[in-house]
Short mmCIF file of C-alpha atoms and ligand atoms in Angstrom, two decimals:
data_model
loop_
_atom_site.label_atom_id
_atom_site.label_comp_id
_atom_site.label_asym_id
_atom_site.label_seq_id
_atom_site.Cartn_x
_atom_site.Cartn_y
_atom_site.Cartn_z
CA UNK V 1 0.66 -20.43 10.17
CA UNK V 2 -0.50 -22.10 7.14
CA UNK V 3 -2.87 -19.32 5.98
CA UNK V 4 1.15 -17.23 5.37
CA UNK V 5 4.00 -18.71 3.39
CA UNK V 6 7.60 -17.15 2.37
CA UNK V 7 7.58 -17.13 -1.30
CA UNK V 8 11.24 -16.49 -1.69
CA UNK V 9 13.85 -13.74 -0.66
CA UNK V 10 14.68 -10.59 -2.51
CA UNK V 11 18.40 -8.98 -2.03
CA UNK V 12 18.06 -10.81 1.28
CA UNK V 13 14.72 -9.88 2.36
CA UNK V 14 11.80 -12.76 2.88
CA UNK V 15 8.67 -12.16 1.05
CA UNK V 16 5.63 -13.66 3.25
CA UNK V 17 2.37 -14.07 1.14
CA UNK V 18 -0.60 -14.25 3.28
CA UNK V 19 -3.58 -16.65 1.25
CA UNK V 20 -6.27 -13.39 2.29
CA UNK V 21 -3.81 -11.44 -0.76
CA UNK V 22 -4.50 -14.04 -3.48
CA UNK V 23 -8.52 -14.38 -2.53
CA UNK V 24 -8.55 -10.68 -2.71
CA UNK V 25 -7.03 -10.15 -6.05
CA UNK V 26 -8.90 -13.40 -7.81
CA UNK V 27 -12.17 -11.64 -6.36
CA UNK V 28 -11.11 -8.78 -8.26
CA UNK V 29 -10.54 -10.57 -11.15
CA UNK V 30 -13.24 -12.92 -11.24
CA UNK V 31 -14.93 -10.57 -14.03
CA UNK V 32 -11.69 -11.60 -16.40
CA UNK V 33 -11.56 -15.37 -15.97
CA UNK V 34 -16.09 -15.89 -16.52
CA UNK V 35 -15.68 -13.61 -19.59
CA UNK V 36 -15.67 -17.10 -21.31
CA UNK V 37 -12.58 -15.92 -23.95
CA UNK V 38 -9.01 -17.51 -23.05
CA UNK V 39 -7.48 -13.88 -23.98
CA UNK V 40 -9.16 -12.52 -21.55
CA UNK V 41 -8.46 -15.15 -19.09
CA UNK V 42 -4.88 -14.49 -20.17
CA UNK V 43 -4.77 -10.90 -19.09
CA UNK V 44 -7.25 -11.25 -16.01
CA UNK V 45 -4.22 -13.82 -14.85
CA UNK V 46 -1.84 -10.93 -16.04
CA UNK V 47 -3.47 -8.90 -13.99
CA UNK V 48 -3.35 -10.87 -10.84
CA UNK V 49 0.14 -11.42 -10.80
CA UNK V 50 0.78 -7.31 -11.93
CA UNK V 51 -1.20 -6.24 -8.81
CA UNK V 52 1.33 -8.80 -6.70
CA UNK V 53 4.52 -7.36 -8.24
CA UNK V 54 3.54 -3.88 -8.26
CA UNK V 55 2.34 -4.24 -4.52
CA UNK V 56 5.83 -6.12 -3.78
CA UNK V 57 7.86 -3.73 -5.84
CA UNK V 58 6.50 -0.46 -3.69
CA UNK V 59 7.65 -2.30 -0.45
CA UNK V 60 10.72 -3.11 -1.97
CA UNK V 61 10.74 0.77 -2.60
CA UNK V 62 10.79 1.38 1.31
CA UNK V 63 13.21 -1.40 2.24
CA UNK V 64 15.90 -0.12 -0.55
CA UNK V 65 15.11 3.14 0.58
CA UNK V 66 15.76 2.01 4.05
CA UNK V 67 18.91 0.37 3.10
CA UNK V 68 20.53 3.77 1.67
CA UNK V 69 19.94 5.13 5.56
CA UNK V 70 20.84 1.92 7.79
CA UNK V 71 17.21 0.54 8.67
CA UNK V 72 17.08 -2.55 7.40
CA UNK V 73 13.69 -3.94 6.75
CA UNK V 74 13.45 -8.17 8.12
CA UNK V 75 11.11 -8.93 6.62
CA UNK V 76 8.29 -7.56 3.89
CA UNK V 77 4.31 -9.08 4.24
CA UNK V 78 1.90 -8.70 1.56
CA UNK V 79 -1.68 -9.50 3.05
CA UNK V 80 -5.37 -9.15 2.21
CA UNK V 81 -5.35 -5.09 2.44
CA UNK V 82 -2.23 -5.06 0.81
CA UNK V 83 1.73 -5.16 1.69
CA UNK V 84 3.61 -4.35 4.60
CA UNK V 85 7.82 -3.79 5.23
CA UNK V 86 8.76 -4.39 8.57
CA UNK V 87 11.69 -1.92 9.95
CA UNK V 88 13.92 -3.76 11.95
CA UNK V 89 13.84 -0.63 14.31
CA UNK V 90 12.57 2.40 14.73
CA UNK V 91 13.49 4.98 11.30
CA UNK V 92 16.26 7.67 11.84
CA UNK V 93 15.53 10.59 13.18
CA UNK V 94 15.96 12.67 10.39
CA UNK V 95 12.92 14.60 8.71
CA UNK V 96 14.64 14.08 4.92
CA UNK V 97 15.42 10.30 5.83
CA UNK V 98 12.17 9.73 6.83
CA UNK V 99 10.22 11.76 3.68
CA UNK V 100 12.45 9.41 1.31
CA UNK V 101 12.09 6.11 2.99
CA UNK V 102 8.12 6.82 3.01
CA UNK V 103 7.97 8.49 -0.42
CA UNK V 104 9.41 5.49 -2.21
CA UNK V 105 6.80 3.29 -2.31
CA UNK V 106 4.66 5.61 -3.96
CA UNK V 107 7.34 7.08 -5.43
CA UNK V 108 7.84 3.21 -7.34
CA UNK V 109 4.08 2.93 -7.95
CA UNK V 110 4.44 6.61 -10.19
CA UNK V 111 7.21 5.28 -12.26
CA UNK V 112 5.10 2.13 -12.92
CA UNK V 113 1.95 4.40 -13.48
CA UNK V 114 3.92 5.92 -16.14
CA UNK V 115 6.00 2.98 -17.52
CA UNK V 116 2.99 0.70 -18.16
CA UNK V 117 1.22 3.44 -19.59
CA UNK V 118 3.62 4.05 -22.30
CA UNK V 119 3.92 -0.12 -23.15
CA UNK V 120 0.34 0.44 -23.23
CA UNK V 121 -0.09 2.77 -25.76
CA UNK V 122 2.95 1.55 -27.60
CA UNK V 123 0.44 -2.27 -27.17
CA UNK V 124 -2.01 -0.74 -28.75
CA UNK V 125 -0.32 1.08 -31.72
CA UNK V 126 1.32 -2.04 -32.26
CA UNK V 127 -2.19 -3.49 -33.01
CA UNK V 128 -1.86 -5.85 -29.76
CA UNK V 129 -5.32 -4.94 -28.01
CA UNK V 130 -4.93 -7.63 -25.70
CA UNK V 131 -1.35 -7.22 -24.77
CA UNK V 132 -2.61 -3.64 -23.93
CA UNK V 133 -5.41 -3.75 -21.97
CA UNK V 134 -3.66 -5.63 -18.63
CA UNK V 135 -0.79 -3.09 -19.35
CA UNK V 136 -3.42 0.04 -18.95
CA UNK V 137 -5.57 -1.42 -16.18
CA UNK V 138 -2.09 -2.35 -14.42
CA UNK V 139 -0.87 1.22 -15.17
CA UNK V 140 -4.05 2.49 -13.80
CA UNK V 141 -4.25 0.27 -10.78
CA UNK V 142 -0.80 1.78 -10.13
CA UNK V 143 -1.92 5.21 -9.92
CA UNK V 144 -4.54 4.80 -7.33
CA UNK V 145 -2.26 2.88 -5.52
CA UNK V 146 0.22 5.71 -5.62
CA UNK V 147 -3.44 7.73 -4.71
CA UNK V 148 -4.11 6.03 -2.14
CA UNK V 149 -1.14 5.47 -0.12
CA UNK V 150 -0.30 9.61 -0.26
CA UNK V 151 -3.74 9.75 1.88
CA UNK V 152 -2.76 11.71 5.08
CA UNK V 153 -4.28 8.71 7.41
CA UNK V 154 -2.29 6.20 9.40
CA UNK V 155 -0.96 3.70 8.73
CA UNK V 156 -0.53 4.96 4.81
CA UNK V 157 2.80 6.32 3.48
CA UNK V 158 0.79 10.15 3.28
CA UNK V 159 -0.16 9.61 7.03
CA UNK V 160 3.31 8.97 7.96
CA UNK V 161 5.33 11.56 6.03
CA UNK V 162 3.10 14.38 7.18
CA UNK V 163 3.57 13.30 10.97
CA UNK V 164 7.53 13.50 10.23
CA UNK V 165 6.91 17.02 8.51
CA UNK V 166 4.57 18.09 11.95
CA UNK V 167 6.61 16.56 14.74
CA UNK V 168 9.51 18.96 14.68
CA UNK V 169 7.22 21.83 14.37
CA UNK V 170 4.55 21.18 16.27
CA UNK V 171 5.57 18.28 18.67
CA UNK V 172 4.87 14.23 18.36
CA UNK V 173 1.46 14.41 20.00
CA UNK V 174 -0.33 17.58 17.94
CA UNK V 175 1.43 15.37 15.11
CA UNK V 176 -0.09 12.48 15.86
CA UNK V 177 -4.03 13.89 16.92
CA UNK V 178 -3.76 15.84 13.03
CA UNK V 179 -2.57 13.11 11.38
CA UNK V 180 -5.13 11.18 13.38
CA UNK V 181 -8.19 13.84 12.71
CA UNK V 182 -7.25 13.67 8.96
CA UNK V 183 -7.15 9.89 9.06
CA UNK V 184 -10.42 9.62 10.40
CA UNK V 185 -12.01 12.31 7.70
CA UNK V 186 -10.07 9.55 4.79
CA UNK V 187 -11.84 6.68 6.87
CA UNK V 188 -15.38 8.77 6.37
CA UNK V 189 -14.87 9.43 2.84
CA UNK V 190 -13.77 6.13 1.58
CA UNK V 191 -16.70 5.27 3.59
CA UNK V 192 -18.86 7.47 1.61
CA UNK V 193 -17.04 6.58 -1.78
CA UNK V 194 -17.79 2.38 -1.06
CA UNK V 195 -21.47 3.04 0.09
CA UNK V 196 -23.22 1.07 -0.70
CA UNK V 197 -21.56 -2.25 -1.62
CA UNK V 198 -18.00 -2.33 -2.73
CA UNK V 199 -17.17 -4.27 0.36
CA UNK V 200 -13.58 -4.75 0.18
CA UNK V 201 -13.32 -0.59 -0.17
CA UNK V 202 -15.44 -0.99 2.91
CA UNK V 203 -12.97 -3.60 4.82
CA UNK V 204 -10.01 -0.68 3.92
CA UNK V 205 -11.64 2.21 5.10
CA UNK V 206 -12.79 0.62 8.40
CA UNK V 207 -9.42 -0.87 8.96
CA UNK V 208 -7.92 3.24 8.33
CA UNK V 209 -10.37 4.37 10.45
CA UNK V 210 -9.97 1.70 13.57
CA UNK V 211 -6.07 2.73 13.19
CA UNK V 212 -6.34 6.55 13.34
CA UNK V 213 -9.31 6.30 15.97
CA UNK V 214 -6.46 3.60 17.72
CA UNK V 215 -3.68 6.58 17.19
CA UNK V 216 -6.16 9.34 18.73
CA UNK V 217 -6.85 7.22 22.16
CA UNK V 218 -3.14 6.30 22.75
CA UNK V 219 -2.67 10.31 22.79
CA UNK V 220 -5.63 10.53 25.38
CA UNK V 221 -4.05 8.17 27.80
CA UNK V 222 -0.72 9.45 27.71
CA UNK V 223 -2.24 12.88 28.71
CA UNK V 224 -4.24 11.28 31.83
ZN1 ZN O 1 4.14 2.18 1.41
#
């Protein structure tokens, strides 16, 4: 489709950009570029292209991770609510294997978190205000993605690793209606936290909610 193009191919893997993923970052950056000052045009284009690398760099977290066990990823997405590595197959079996494949994306966006944090303040004690302010609100956008991805909801890297932690304890479906319940409970407080109009906050917690409430009914026909 035209709306999705490959934008190159990293140790192998093709990067797909879907068009939704640059609208939703210039949206969020539209305050930068009508600020009327070219600095701050500058780092609101900084920005915009930090959000993309830091959003490719925790996929590339998985599929490395991946690599190290024998799951190769085909192919990694990055789309309007954000990125997406495809597993060629279904991830080994293993409770470990599975904790560290899901663990380093977030894993990646807490080194970043701290990384750009440091070049930040090091920025600003240089006296380079504007070379420091699209490091700290890239550092910062970092950490809530790191936040936000350890949610326990499907289809989130939090979501996941606590259904790998459950299954062997408790059994793939109580795994998958707690994960599920707690998903739903994320969906109603993002909900709560984008009332009443940061819309795109909105668009994320109804797609987490649609996919636990989807997880939840899968169990209910299995049982029929
Ligand atoms: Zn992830």
């Amino acid at each position: 489709m035209f709306t999705r193009m490959e934008i190159g191919r990293i140790a192998g893997i093709p990067i797909y950009l879907d068009m939704m993923f640059v609208l939703v970052l210039l949206v969020f950056s539209y305050p930068y570029f009508t600020a009327g000052s070219t600095q701050l045009v500058s780092a609101g284009f900084i920005i915009v292209v930090g959000i993309l690398v830091s959003i490719l760099l925790h996929e590339l977290g998985h599929a490395f991770a991946g690599r190290l066990f024998r799951a190769p990823v085909s192919h990694i997405e990055l789309t309007g609510l954000g990125g997406v590595a495809h597993f060629e197959r279904s991830l080994p079996k293993s409770v470990a294997t599975r904790t560290v494949i899901y663990l380093a994306g977030p894993g990646v966006n807490l080194l970043l978190w701290v990384l750009l944090d440091v070049l930040a303040g090091l920025a600003a004690a240089g006296g380079n205000p504007m070379v420091a302010l699209p490091l700290a609100v890239l550092s910062y956008v970092n950490f809530l993605l790191m936040c936000f991805n350890l949610l326990p909801a499907y289809p989130l890297d939090g979501g996941h690793t606590l259904d790998a932690w459950l299954s062997p304890v408790l059994g793939a479906q109580w795994a998958t209606r707690i994960v599920a319940c707690l998903g739903l409970a994320v969906a109603a407080g993002l909900i709560y936290l984008a009332l009443p109009n940061a819309i795109f906050l909105m668009l994320v917690a109804l797609f987490v909610g649609l996919a636990n409430w989807q997880a939840l009914q899968s169990l209910g026909r299995w049982q029929r």
